[in-house]
XYZ file of C-alpha atoms in Angstrom:
543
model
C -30.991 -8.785 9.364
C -31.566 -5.159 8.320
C -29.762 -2.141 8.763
C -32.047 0.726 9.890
C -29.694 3.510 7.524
C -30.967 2.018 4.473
C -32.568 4.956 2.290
C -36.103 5.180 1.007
C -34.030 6.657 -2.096
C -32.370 3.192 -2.554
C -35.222 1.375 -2.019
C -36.853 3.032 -4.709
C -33.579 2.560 -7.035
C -33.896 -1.359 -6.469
C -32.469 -4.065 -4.603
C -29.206 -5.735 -5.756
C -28.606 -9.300 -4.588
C -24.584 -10.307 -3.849
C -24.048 -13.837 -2.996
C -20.838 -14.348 -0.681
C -18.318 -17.135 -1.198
C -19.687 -18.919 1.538
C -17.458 -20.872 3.744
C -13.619 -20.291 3.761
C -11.287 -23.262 2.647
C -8.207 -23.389 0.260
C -8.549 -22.166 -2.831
C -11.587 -19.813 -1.873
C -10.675 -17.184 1.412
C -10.452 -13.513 2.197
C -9.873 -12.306 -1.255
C -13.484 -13.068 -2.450
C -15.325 -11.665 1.091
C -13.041 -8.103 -0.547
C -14.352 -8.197 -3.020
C -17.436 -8.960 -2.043
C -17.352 -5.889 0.326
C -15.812 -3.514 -1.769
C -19.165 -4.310 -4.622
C -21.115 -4.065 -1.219
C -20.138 -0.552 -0.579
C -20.246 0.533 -4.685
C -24.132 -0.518 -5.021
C -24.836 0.942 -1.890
C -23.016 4.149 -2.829
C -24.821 4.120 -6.372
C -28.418 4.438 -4.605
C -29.090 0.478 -4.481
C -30.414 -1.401 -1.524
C -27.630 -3.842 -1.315
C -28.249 -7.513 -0.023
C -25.744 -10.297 1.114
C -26.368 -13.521 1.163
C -23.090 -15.655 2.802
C -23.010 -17.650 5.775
C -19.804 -17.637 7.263
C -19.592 -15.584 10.765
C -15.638 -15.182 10.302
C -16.111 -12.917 7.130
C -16.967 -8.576 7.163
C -19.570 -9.297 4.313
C -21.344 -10.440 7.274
C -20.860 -7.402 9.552
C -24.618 -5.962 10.213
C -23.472 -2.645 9.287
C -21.819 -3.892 5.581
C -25.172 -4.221 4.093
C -28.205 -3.207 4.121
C -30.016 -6.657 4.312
C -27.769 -10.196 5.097
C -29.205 -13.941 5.119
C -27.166 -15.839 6.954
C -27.918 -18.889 4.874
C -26.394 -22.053 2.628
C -25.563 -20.655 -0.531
C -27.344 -23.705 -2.250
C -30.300 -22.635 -4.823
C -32.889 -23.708 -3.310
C -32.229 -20.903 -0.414
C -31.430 -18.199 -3.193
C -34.098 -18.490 -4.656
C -36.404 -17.735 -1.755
C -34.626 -14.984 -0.806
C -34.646 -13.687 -4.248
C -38.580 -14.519 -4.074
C -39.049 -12.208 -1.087
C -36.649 -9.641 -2.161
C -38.007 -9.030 -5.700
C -33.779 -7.461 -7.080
C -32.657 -5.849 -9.769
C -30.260 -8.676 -10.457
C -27.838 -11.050 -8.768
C -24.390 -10.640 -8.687
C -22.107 -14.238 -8.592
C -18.826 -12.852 -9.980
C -17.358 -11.677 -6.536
C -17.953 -15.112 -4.931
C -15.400 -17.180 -6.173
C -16.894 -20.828 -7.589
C -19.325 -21.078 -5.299
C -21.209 -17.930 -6.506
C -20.448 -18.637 -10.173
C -21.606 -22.217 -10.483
C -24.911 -20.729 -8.815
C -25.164 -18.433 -12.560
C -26.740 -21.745 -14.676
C -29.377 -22.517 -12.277
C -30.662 -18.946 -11.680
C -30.089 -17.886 -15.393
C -33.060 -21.124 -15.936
C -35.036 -20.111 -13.504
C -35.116 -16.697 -15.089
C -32.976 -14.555 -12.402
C -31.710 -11.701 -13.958
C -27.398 -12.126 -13.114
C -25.937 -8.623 -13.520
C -22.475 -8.581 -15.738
C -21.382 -10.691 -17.463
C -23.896 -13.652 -18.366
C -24.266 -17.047 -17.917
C -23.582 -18.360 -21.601
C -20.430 -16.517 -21.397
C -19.089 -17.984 -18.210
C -20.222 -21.138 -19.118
C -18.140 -20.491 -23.037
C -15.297 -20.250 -20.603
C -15.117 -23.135 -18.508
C -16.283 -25.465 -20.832
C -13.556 -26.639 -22.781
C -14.940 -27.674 -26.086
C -16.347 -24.398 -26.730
C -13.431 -22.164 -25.146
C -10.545 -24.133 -27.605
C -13.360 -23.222 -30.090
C -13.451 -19.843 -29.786
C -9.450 -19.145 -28.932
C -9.057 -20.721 -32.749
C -11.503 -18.504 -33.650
C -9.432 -15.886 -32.083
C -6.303 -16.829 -33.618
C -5.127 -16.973 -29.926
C -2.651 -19.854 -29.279
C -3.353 -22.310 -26.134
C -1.031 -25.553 -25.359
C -3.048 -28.529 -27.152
C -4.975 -30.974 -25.663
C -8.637 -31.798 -25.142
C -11.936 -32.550 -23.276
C -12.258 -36.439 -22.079
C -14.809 -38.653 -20.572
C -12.965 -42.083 -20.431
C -9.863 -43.663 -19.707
C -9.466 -44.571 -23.337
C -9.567 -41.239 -24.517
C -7.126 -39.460 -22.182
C -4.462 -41.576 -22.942
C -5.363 -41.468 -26.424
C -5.237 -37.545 -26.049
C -1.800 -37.809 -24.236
C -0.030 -40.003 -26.628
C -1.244 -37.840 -29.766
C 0.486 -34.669 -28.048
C 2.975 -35.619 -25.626
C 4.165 -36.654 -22.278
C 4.235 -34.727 -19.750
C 0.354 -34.019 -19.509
C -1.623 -31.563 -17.331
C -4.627 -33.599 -16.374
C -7.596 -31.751 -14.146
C -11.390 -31.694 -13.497
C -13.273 -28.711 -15.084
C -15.247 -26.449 -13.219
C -13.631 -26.477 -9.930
C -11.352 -24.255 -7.817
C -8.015 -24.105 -6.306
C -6.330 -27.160 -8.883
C -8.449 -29.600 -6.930
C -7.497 -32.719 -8.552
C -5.183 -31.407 -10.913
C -1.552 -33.436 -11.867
C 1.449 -33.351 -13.800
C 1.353 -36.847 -15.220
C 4.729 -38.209 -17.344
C 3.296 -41.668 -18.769
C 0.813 -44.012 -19.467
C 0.568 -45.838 -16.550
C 0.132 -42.884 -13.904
C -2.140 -41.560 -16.097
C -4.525 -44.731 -16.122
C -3.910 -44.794 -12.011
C -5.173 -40.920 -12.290
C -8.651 -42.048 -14.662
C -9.383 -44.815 -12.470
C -9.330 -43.129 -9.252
C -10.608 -39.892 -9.622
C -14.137 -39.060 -8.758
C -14.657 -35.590 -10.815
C -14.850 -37.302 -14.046
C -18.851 -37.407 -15.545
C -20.393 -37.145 -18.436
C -21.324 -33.243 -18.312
C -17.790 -32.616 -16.249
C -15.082 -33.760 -18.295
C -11.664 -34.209 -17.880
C -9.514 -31.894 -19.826
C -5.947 -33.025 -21.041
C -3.360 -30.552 -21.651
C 0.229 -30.705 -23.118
C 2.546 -29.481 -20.162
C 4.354 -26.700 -21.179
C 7.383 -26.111 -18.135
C 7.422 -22.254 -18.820
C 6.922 -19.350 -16.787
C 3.820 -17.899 -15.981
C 1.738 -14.775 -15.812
C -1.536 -13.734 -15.041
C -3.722 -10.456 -15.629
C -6.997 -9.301 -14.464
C -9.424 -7.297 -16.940
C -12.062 -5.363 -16.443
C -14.439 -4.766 -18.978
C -17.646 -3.067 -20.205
C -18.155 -4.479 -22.731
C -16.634 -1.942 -25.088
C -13.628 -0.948 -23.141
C -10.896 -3.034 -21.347
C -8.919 -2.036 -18.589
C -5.890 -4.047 -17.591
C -4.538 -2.816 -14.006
C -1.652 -5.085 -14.468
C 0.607 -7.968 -15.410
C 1.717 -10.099 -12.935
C 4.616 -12.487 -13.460
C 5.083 -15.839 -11.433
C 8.496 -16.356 -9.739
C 7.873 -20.139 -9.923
C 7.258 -21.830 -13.123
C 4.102 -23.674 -14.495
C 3.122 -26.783 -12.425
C 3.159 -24.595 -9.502
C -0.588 -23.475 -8.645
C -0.825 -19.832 -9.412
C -2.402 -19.458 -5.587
C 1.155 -21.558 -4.536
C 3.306 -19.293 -6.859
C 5.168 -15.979 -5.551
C 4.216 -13.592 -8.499
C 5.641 -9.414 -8.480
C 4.227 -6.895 -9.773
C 5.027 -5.083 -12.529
C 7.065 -7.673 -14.185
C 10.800 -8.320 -14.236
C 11.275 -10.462 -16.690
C 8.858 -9.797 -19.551
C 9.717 -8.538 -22.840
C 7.832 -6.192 -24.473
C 6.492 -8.431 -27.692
C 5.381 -10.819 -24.672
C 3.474 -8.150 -22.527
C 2.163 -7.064 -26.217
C 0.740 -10.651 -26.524
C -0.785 -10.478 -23.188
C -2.262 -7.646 -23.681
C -3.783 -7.693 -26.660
C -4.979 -11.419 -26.180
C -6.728 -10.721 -22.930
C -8.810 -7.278 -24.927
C -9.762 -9.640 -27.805
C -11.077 -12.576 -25.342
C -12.779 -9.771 -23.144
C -14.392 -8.626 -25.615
C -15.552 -11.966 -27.548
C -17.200 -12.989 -24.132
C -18.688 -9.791 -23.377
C -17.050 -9.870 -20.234
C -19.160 -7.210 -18.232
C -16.551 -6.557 -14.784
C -13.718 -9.211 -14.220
C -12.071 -11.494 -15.357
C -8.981 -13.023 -14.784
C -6.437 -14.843 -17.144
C -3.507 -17.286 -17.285
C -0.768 -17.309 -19.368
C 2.286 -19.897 -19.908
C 5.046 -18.502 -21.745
C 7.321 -20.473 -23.875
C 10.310 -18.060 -25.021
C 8.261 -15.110 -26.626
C 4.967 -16.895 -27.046
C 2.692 -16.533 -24.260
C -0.334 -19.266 -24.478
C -3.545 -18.587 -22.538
C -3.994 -21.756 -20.009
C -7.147 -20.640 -18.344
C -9.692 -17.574 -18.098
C -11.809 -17.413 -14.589
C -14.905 -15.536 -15.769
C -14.821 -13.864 -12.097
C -13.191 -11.910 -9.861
C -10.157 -14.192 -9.162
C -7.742 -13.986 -5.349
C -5.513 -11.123 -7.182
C -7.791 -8.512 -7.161
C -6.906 -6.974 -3.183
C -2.960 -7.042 -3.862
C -3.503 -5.468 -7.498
C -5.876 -2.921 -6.221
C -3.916 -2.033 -3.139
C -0.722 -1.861 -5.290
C -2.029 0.022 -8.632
C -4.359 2.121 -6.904
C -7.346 1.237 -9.234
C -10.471 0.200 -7.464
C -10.646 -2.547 -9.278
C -14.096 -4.031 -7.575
C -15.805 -0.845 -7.708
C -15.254 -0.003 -11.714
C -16.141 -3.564 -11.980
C -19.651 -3.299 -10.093
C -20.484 0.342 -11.923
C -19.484 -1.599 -15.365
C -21.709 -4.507 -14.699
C -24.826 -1.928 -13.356
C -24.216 -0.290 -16.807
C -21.782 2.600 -16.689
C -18.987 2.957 -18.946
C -15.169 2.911 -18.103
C -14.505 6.106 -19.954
C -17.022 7.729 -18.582
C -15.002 7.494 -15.383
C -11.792 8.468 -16.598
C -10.126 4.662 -18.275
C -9.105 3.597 -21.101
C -8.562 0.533 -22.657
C -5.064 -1.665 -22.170
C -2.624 -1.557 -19.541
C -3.075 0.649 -16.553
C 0.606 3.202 -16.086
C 2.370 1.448 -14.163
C 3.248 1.986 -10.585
C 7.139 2.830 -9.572
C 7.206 0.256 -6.454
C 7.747 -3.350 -6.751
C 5.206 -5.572 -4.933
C 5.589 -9.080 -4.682
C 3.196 -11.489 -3.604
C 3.692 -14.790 -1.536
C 1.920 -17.437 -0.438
C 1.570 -18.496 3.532
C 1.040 -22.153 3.954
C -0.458 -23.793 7.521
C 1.247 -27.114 7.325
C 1.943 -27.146 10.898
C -1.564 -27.454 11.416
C -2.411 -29.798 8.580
C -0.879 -32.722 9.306
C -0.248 -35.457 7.261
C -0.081 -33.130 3.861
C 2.637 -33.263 1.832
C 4.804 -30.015 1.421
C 5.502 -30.162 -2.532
C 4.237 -27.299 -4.244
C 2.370 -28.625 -7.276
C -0.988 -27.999 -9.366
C -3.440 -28.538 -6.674
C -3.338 -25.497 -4.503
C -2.441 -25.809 -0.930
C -1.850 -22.169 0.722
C -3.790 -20.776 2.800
C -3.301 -17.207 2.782
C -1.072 -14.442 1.275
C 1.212 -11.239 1.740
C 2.756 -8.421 0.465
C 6.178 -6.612 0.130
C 6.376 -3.483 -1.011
C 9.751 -1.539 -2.307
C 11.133 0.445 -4.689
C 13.467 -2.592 -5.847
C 12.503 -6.488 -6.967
C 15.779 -7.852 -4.170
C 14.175 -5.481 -1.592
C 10.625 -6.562 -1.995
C 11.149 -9.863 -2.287
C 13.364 -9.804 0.821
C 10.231 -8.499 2.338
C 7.879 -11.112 0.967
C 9.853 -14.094 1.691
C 10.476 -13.104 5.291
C 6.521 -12.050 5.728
C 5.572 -15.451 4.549
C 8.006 -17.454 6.762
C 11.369 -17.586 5.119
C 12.775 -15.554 7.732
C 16.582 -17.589 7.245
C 19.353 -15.935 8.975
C 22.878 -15.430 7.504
C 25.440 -17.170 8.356
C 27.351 -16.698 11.171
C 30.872 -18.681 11.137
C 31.445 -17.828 14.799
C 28.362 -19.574 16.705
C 28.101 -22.333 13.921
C 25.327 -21.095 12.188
C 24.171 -21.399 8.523
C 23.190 -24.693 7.139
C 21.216 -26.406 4.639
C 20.184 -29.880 3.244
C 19.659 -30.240 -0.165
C 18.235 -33.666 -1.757
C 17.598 -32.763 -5.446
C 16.100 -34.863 -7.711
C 17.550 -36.627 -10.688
C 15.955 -34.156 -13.281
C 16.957 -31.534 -10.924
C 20.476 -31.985 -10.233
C 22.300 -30.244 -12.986
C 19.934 -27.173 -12.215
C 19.784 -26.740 -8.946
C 24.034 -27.224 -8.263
C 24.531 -23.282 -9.209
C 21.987 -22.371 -7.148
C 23.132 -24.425 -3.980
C 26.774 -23.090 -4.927
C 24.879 -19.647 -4.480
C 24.150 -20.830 -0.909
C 27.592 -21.970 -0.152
C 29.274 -18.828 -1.425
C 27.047 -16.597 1.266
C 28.911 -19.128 3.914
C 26.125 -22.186 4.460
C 27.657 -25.125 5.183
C 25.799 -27.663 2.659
C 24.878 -30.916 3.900
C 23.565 -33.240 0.741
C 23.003 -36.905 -0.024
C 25.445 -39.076 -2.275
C 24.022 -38.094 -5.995
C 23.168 -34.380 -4.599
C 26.752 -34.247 -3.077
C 28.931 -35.970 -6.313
C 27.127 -33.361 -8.630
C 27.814 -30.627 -6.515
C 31.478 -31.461 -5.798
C 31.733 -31.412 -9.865
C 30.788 -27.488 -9.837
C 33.548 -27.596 -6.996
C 30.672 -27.206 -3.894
C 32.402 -28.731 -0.100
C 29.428 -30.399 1.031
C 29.132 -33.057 3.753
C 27.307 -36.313 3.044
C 24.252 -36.782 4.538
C 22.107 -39.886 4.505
C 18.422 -40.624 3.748
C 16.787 -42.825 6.261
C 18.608 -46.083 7.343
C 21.371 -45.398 5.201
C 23.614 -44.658 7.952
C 24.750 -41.066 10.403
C 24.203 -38.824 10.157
C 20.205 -39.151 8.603
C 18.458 -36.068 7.570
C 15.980 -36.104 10.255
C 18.584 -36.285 12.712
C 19.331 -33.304 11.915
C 16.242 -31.756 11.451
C 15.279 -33.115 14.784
C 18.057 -31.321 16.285
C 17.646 -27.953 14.152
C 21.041 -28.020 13.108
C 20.525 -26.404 9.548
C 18.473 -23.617 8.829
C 16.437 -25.055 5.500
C 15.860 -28.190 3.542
C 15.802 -27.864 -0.179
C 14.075 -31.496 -1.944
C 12.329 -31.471 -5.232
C 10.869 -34.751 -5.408
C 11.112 -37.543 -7.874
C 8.800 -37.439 -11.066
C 6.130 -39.710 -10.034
C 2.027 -39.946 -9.251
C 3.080 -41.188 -6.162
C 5.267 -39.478 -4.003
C 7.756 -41.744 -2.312
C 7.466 -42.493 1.207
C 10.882 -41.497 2.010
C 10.574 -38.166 0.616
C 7.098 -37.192 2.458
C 9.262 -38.298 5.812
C 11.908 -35.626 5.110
C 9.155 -32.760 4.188
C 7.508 -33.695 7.261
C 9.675 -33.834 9.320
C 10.912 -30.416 8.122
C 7.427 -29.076 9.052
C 7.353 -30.394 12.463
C 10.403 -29.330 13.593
C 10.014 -25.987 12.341
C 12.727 -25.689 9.597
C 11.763 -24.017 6.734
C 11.240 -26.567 3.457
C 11.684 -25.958 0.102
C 10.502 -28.069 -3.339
C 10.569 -25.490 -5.827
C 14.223 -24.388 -7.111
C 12.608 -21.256 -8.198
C 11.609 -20.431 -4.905
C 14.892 -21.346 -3.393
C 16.572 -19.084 -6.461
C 13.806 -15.848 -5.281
C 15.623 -16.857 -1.280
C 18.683 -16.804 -2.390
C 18.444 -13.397 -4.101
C 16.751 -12.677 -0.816
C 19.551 -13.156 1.039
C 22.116 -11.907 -0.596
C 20.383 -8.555 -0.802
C 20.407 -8.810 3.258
C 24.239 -9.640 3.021
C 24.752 -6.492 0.877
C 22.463 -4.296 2.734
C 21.940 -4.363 6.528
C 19.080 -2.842 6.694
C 15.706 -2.854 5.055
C 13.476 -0.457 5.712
C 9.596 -0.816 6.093
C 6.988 2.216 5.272
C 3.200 2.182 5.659
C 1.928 1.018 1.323
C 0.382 4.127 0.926
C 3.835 5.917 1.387
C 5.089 4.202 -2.095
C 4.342 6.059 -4.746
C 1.221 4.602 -6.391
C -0.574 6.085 -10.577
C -2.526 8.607 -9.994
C -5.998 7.154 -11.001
C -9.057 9.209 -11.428
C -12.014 10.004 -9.434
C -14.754 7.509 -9.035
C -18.184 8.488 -9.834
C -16.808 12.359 -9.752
């Protein structure tokens, strides 16, 4: 498919393949067909003949007029490699199509295709494990221990050596697939034995479970120079997939020795893997010591909300860096980008109406499947916006038609946190429904609460009452086990399908109810268009 406006300037520049993310599914969605786009348009706008190779029809890196060449075909390598055959490029570019494009970079770096930015050997020093912890000692960058297994043997040899609870996942794979929070020897045995991403040249990597917060940053580099748009900070802690995880923009909460660390870690690491456009890091932080969990040597789901919200066109510098231009050449410098004087606040939106039978707890393995934005000149006010965008749209109470309720089922480990939050709830004028260990902790912090009983305890049952949409939200954190207990799926469920918002983070229900109590303060919140927020004046592209 050709596009008759194609130059015969850029044809004469060269040809630059992009491959596309391919098909959408959690864990890989709109984020990457951005960015694949937005390198689209830079190539094209540098003099290149630009040419997409994706096949999904839902995506606008398939538009006719995007490109100036698209093959609609599987992005296996067989099929790239024809298409590179017939198209003779410059280079290939796999860092704007999430895993799929990147686990393409082995096979076409042996079968000598030239991959523009950052090469293979470097993505491949990032996601394998072995040589990563290698070079973070090198570094004298601090990561949570643990280590690379192939047998059953080993990972619980790994676990007992540095501690229950253990972060067990595959490598090289997207979204947290297969990823768990184990707490002893015997769920981590179940978790060896029936997991089929365990081989030989895959293995499994064990990880001490550190329950901190989180934060993430996105670099893009040269080579030389490193340019950090911005920090973003999680509003739920680890164990919560980072694609799961509300995170705002700048950060709230982050001391300055900590955004030091984060900075400064994520230059040194850029620059040891001569990242050449993006990259993308993870960070735990335990107190004042931030630990780097994970790099993504790629473009990671970020990159539209921190490029809408900073104003840096963070795909474009990246394509120019990776076609060899330099970032000070085009007005950057290296470290953290000025930041902006609006809050943003990003939050996931989950389809669990649709997916039936999937269980509502928010853990490792990532399970939205979208995200949006809210934009203010306050955290309260744009988080208020977020949490309503994404589907907590809770109303307050109202004492004269009955309204304002919740459930809350908390688990053991959770109790003694979560009563000051539900006493949060009670003091905006929810009546609190809660089962019997819920209920006697809460009464203890002096909480009214009404008993309410799992299923065939007695009346009223939980369901019952979701059934009959007499409260407004369910709050359950479920028991620490591999396997989720039946009762406890029911409840989520049944939240789901009745349409009552449900809840199994307490830092989630902590970001609501700072939510609503802004709305009880304030009646209104306003909403502007994003580019009426006041955004760092960045430099001219190219100019």
């Amino acid at each position: 498919m050709s596009n008759s406006s194609s130059s015969e300037q850029a044809s004469k520049k060269g040809k630059v393949i992009i491959i596309g993310s391919g098909p959408i599914r959690i864990g890989q969605g709109i984020e990457f067909d951005y960015a694949s786009v937005h390198c689209t348009r830079a190539v094209r706008a540098m003099g290149f003949e630009a040419v997409v190779i994706n096949n999904n029809p839902e995506t606008v890196s398939t538009d006719f007029d995007i490109s100036d060449r698209l093959y609609f075909e599987p992005l296996t390598l067989e099929d790239v490699l024809n298409i590179v055959d017939r198209e003779a490029p410059i280079g290939v570019v796999v860092q704007f199509g999430g895993q799929t494009a990147i686990n393409l970079a082995k096979p076409l770096t042996r079968a000598k295709v030239p991959i523009l930015g950052t090469q293979f050997d470097s993505i491949d020093l990032a996601e394998d494990r072995e040589r990563f912890d290698t070079l973070l000692t090198s570094l004298e960058i601090p990561k949570p221990p643990g280590k690379a297994v192939t047998t059953t043997d080993a990972a619980v040899r790994v676990a007992n050596e540095i501690g229950y609870p253990v972060l067990v996942r595959p490598s090289y794979v997207l979204g947290g697939r297969g990823m768990e929070i184990v707490y002893n020897e015997d769920d981590l045995r179940s978790y060896m034995r029936t997991s089929t991403e365990i081989a030989p040249d895959r293995p499994m990597l064990v990880d001490k479970y550190i329950v901190g917060r989180e934060a993430e940053v996105d670099v893009i580099s040269d080579g030389e120079t490193c340019l950090l748009p911005g920090i973003m900070e999680h509003i739920e802690r680890a164990g919560v997939h980072s694609g799961d995880s509300m995170a705002v923009y700048p950060p709230q909460n982050l001391s300055a020795k900590v955004i030091a660390q984060i900075e400064d870690y994520a230059i040194r690491v850029a620059i040891a893997l001569k990242i050449k456009g993006l990259m993308n890091i993870q960070y735990v932080l335990d107190g004042e010591q931030a630990y780097i969990i994970e790099v993504n040597p790629r473009a990671s789901r970020t990159v539209p909300y921190l490029s809408k919200v900073t104003g840096v066109p963070m795909v474009e510098l990246a394509t120019r860096t990776m076609m060899g231009e330099k970032l000070v050449d085009l007005g950057y410098k290296s470290g953290l980008y000025p930041q902006p004087k609006q809050v943003a606040v990003k939050a996931p939106v989950f389809s669990f109406q649709k997916l039936t039978m999937v269980d509502t707890d928010l853990g490792p393995e990532m399970k939205s499947t979208g995200e949006i934005m809210g934009v203010d000149n306050t955290f309260p006010r744009a988080l208020y916006k977020a949490m309503v965008a994404s589907g907590y749209d809770i109303p307050l109470p109202d004492a004269q038609n009955g309204q304002g309720a919740l459930i809350a089922t908390v688990a053991s480990h959770d109790k003694d946190e979560a009563a000051p939050i539900i006493k949060g709830f009670a003091e905006l004028g929810y009546k609190i429904y809660a089962t019997k260990g819920t209920k006697a902790t809460l009464e203890k912090i002096g909480v009214a609460c009404e008993e309410v009983f799992r299923l065939r305890e007695g009346s009223p049952d939980i369901i019952s009452l979701l059934k009959e949409q007499k409260v407004d939200f369910l709050l359950n954190t479920p028991e620490r086990a591999r396997t989720p207990e039946r009762d406890g799926l029911k409840l989520r469920r049944a939240a789901v399908e009745n349409g009552v918002p449900c809840l199994t983070s307490l830092d989630t229900a902590n970001a609501l109810l700072l939510a609503l109590q802004l709305r009880k303060e304030q009646k209104v919140v306003g909403v502007r268009s994003v580019n009426d927020y006041e955004v760092a004046a960045k430099p001219v592209i190219g100019g």
